[in-house]
């Protein structure tokens, strides 16, 4: 009876150890998953912040460029009127300028 009891006890220890190993490994995997997801989210958030910053800079530059083009157009129109008023025919505009004047695009 002593040997049988020792064998059952040994078997119990092995099975308990196996379940403990499995549970610990599974718990570690579950605990690591949110950390990995958090790292991915951190990278994604940094990328979104960078893209937002770049878009803001590009919008500012585009707005400034559009203002500059309007100012140049206004100035050139004033010069062309002065030339017409003094009987001077200005050179024809670039085809892109003519297209923009015709279509507004």
PDB file of C-alpha atoms in Angstrom:
ATOM      1  CA  UNK A   1       0.000   0.000   0.000  1.00  0.00           C
ATOM      2  CA  UNK A   2       2.879   2.353   0.736  1.00  0.00           C
ATOM      3  CA  UNK A   3       4.342   2.020  -2.766  1.00  0.00           C
ATOM      4  CA  UNK A   4       0.939   2.503  -4.419  1.00  0.00           C
ATOM      5  CA  UNK A   5       0.299   5.592  -2.296  1.00  0.00           C
ATOM      6  CA  UNK A   6       3.719   6.992  -3.180  1.00  0.00           C
ATOM      7  CA  UNK A   7       3.051   6.336  -6.888  1.00  0.00           C
ATOM      8  CA  UNK A   8      -0.335   8.095  -6.719  1.00  0.00           C
ATOM      9  CA  UNK A   9       1.241  11.002  -4.830  1.00  0.00           C
ATOM     10  CA  UNK A  10       4.024  11.236  -7.401  1.00  0.00           C
ATOM     11  CA  UNK A  11       1.486  11.133 -10.226  1.00  0.00           C
ATOM     12  CA  UNK A  12      -0.509  13.869  -8.464  1.00  0.00           C
ATOM     13  CA  UNK A  13       2.573  16.052  -8.127  1.00  0.00           C
ATOM     14  CA  UNK A  14       3.413  15.597 -11.835  1.00  0.00           C
ATOM     15  CA  UNK A  15      -0.153  16.379 -12.954  1.00  0.00           C
ATOM     16  CA  UNK A  16      -0.361  19.367 -10.606  1.00  0.00           C
ATOM     17  CA  UNK A  17       2.990  20.628 -11.893  1.00  0.00           C
ATOM     18  CA  UNK A  18       1.828  20.234 -15.493  1.00  0.00           C
ATOM     19  CA  UNK A  19      -1.392  22.182 -14.841  1.00  0.00           C
ATOM     20  CA  UNK A  20       0.543  24.850 -12.953  1.00  0.00           C
ATOM     21  CA  UNK A  21       2.995  25.166 -15.858  1.00  0.00           C
ATOM     22  CA  UNK A  22       0.149  25.464 -18.376  1.00  0.00           C
ATOM     23  CA  UNK A  23      -1.716  28.003 -16.237  1.00  0.00           C
ATOM     24  CA  UNK A  24       1.376  30.108 -15.670  1.00  0.00           C
ATOM     25  CA  UNK A  25       2.249  30.070 -19.364  1.00  0.00           C
ATOM     26  CA  UNK A  26      -1.321  31.015 -20.352  1.00  0.00           C
ATOM     27  CA  UNK A  27      -1.465  33.767 -17.733  1.00  0.00           C
ATOM     28  CA  UNK A  28       1.832  35.185 -19.001  1.00  0.00           C
ATOM     29  CA  UNK A  29       0.535  35.180 -22.570  1.00  0.00           C
ATOM     30  CA  UNK A  30      -2.663  36.932 -21.480  1.00  0.00           C
ATOM     31  CA  UNK A  31      -0.697  39.494 -19.496  1.00  0.00           C
ATOM     32  CA  UNK A  32       1.677  40.132 -22.421  1.00  0.00           C
ATOM     33  CA  UNK A  33      -1.121  40.686 -24.937  1.00  0.00           C
ATOM     34  CA  UNK A  34      -2.291  44.079 -23.566  1.00  0.00           C
ATOM     35  CA  UNK A  35       1.325  45.235 -23.366  1.00  0.00           C
ATOM     36  CA  UNK A  36       1.881  44.363 -27.033  1.00  0.00           C
ATOM     37  CA  UNK A  37      -1.387  46.045 -27.967  1.00  0.00           C
ATOM     38  CA  UNK A  38      -0.423  49.087 -25.899  1.00  0.00           C
ATOM     39  CA  UNK A  39       2.926  49.274 -27.723  1.00  0.00           C
ATOM     40  CA  UNK A  40       1.131  49.094 -31.079  1.00  0.00           C
ATOM     41  CA  UNK A  41      -1.304  51.787 -29.941  1.00  0.00           C
ATOM     42  CA  UNK A  42       1.575  53.996 -28.801  1.00  0.00           C
ATOM     43  CA  UNK A  43       3.248  53.687 -32.209  1.00  0.00           C
ATOM     44  CA  UNK A  44      -0.055  54.381 -33.966  1.00  0.00           C
ATOM     45  CA  UNK A  45      -0.743  57.415 -31.773  1.00  0.00           C
ATOM     46  CA  UNK A  46       2.739  58.810 -32.446  1.00  0.00           C
ATOM     47  CA  UNK A  47       2.191  58.343 -36.191  1.00  0.00           C
ATOM     48  CA  UNK A  48      -1.194  60.075 -36.062  1.00  0.00           C
ATOM     49  CA  UNK A  49       0.287  62.985 -34.110  1.00  0.00           C
ATOM     50  CA  UNK A  50       3.131  63.340 -36.625  1.00  0.00           C
ATOM     51  CA  UNK A  51       0.749  63.250 -39.600  1.00  0.00           C
ATOM     52  CA  UNK A  52      -1.550  65.818 -37.935  1.00  0.00           C
ATOM     53  CA  UNK A  53       1.411  68.109 -37.313  1.00  0.00           C
ATOM     54  CA  UNK A  54       2.623  67.730 -40.916  1.00  0.00           C
ATOM     55  CA  UNK A  55      -0.891  68.362 -42.284  1.00  0.00           C
ATOM     56  CA  UNK A  56      -1.191  71.514 -40.193  1.00  0.00           C
ATOM     57  CA  UNK A  57       2.163  72.746 -41.493  1.00  0.00           C
ATOM     58  CA  UNK A  58       1.182  71.947 -45.092  1.00  0.00           C
ATOM     59  CA  UNK A  59      -2.186  73.690 -44.737  1.00  0.00           C
ATOM     60  CA  UNK A  60      -0.456  76.763 -43.344  1.00  0.00           C
ATOM     61  CA  UNK A  61       2.038  76.800 -46.207  1.00  0.00           C
ATOM     62  CA  UNK A  62      -0.718  76.241 -48.782  1.00  0.00           C
ATOM     63  CA  UNK A  63      -2.813  79.063 -47.338  1.00  0.00           C
ATOM     64  CA  UNK A  64       0.191  81.380 -47.382  1.00  0.00           C
ATOM     65  CA  UNK A  65       0.994  80.411 -50.975  1.00  0.00           C
ATOM     66  CA  UNK A  66      -2.609  81.016 -52.057  1.00  0.00           C
ATOM     67  CA  UNK A  67      -2.481  84.473 -50.455  1.00  0.00           C
ATOM     68  CA  UNK A  68       0.774  85.207 -52.248  1.00  0.00           C
ATOM     69  CA  UNK A  69      -0.675  84.117 -55.610  1.00  0.00           C
ATOM     70  CA  UNK A  70      -3.744  86.352 -55.064  1.00  0.00           C
ATOM     71  CA  UNK A  71      -1.489  89.295 -54.185  1.00  0.00           C
ATOM     72  CA  UNK A  72       0.697  88.696 -57.259  1.00  0.00           C
ATOM     73  CA  UNK A  73      -2.392  88.411 -59.471  1.00  0.00           C
ATOM     74  CA  UNK A  74      -3.812  91.638 -58.082  1.00  0.00           C
ATOM     75  CA  UNK A  75      -0.473  93.400 -58.642  1.00  0.00           C
ATOM     76  CA  UNK A  76      -0.091  92.102 -62.200  1.00  0.00           C
ATOM     77  CA  UNK A  77      -3.683  93.086 -63.004  1.00  0.00           C
ATOM     78  CA  UNK A  78      -2.978  96.614 -61.738  1.00  0.00           C
ATOM     79  CA  UNK A  79       0.169  96.780 -63.884  1.00  0.00           C
ATOM     80  CA  UNK A  80      -1.695  95.506 -66.955  1.00  0.00           C
ATOM     81  CA  UNK A  81      -4.400  98.197 -66.459  1.00  0.00           C
ATOM     82  CA  UNK A  82      -1.705 100.852 -66.173  1.00  0.00           C
ATOM     83  CA  UNK A  83      -0.155  99.599 -69.409  1.00  0.00           C
ATOM     84  CA  UNK A  84      -3.541  99.627 -71.201  1.00  0.00           C
ATOM     85  CA  UNK A  85      -4.252 103.117 -69.886  1.00  0.00           C
ATOM     86  CA  UNK A  86      -0.942 104.293 -71.400  1.00  0.00           C
ATOM     87  CA  UNK A  87      -1.502 102.565 -74.739  1.00  0.00           C
ATOM     88  CA  UNK A  88       0.978  99.727 -74.134  1.00  0.00           C
ATOM     89  CA  UNK A  89      -0.124  96.217 -75.031  1.00  0.00           C
ATOM     90  CA  UNK A  90       1.188  93.775 -72.376  1.00  0.00           C
ATOM     91  CA  UNK A  91       2.644  90.411 -73.374  1.00  0.00           C
ATOM     92  CA  UNK A  92       0.081  87.607 -73.515  1.00  0.00           C
ATOM     93  CA  UNK A  93      -0.250  85.594 -70.296  1.00  0.00           C
ATOM     94  CA  UNK A  94       1.089  82.081 -69.872  1.00  0.00           C
ATOM     95  CA  UNK A  95      -1.360  79.350 -71.037  1.00  0.00           C
ATOM     96  CA  UNK A  96      -1.840  78.181 -67.452  1.00  0.00           C
ATOM     97  CA  UNK A  97      -2.844  81.710 -66.455  1.00  0.00           C
ATOM     98  CA  UNK A  98      -5.315  81.885 -69.348  1.00  0.00           C
ATOM     99  CA  UNK A  99      -6.769  78.512 -68.331  1.00  0.00           C
ATOM    100  CA  UNK A 100      -7.126  79.670 -64.731  1.00  0.00           C
ATOM    101  CA  UNK A 101      -8.793  82.914 -65.821  1.00  0.00           C
ATOM    102  CA  UNK A 102     -11.173  80.955 -68.050  1.00  0.00           C
ATOM    103  CA  UNK A 103     -12.048  78.095 -65.671  1.00  0.00           C
ATOM    104  CA  UNK A 104     -11.193  79.417 -62.209  1.00  0.00           C
ATOM    105  CA  UNK A 105      -9.238  76.248 -61.482  1.00  0.00           C
TER     106      UNK A 105
END
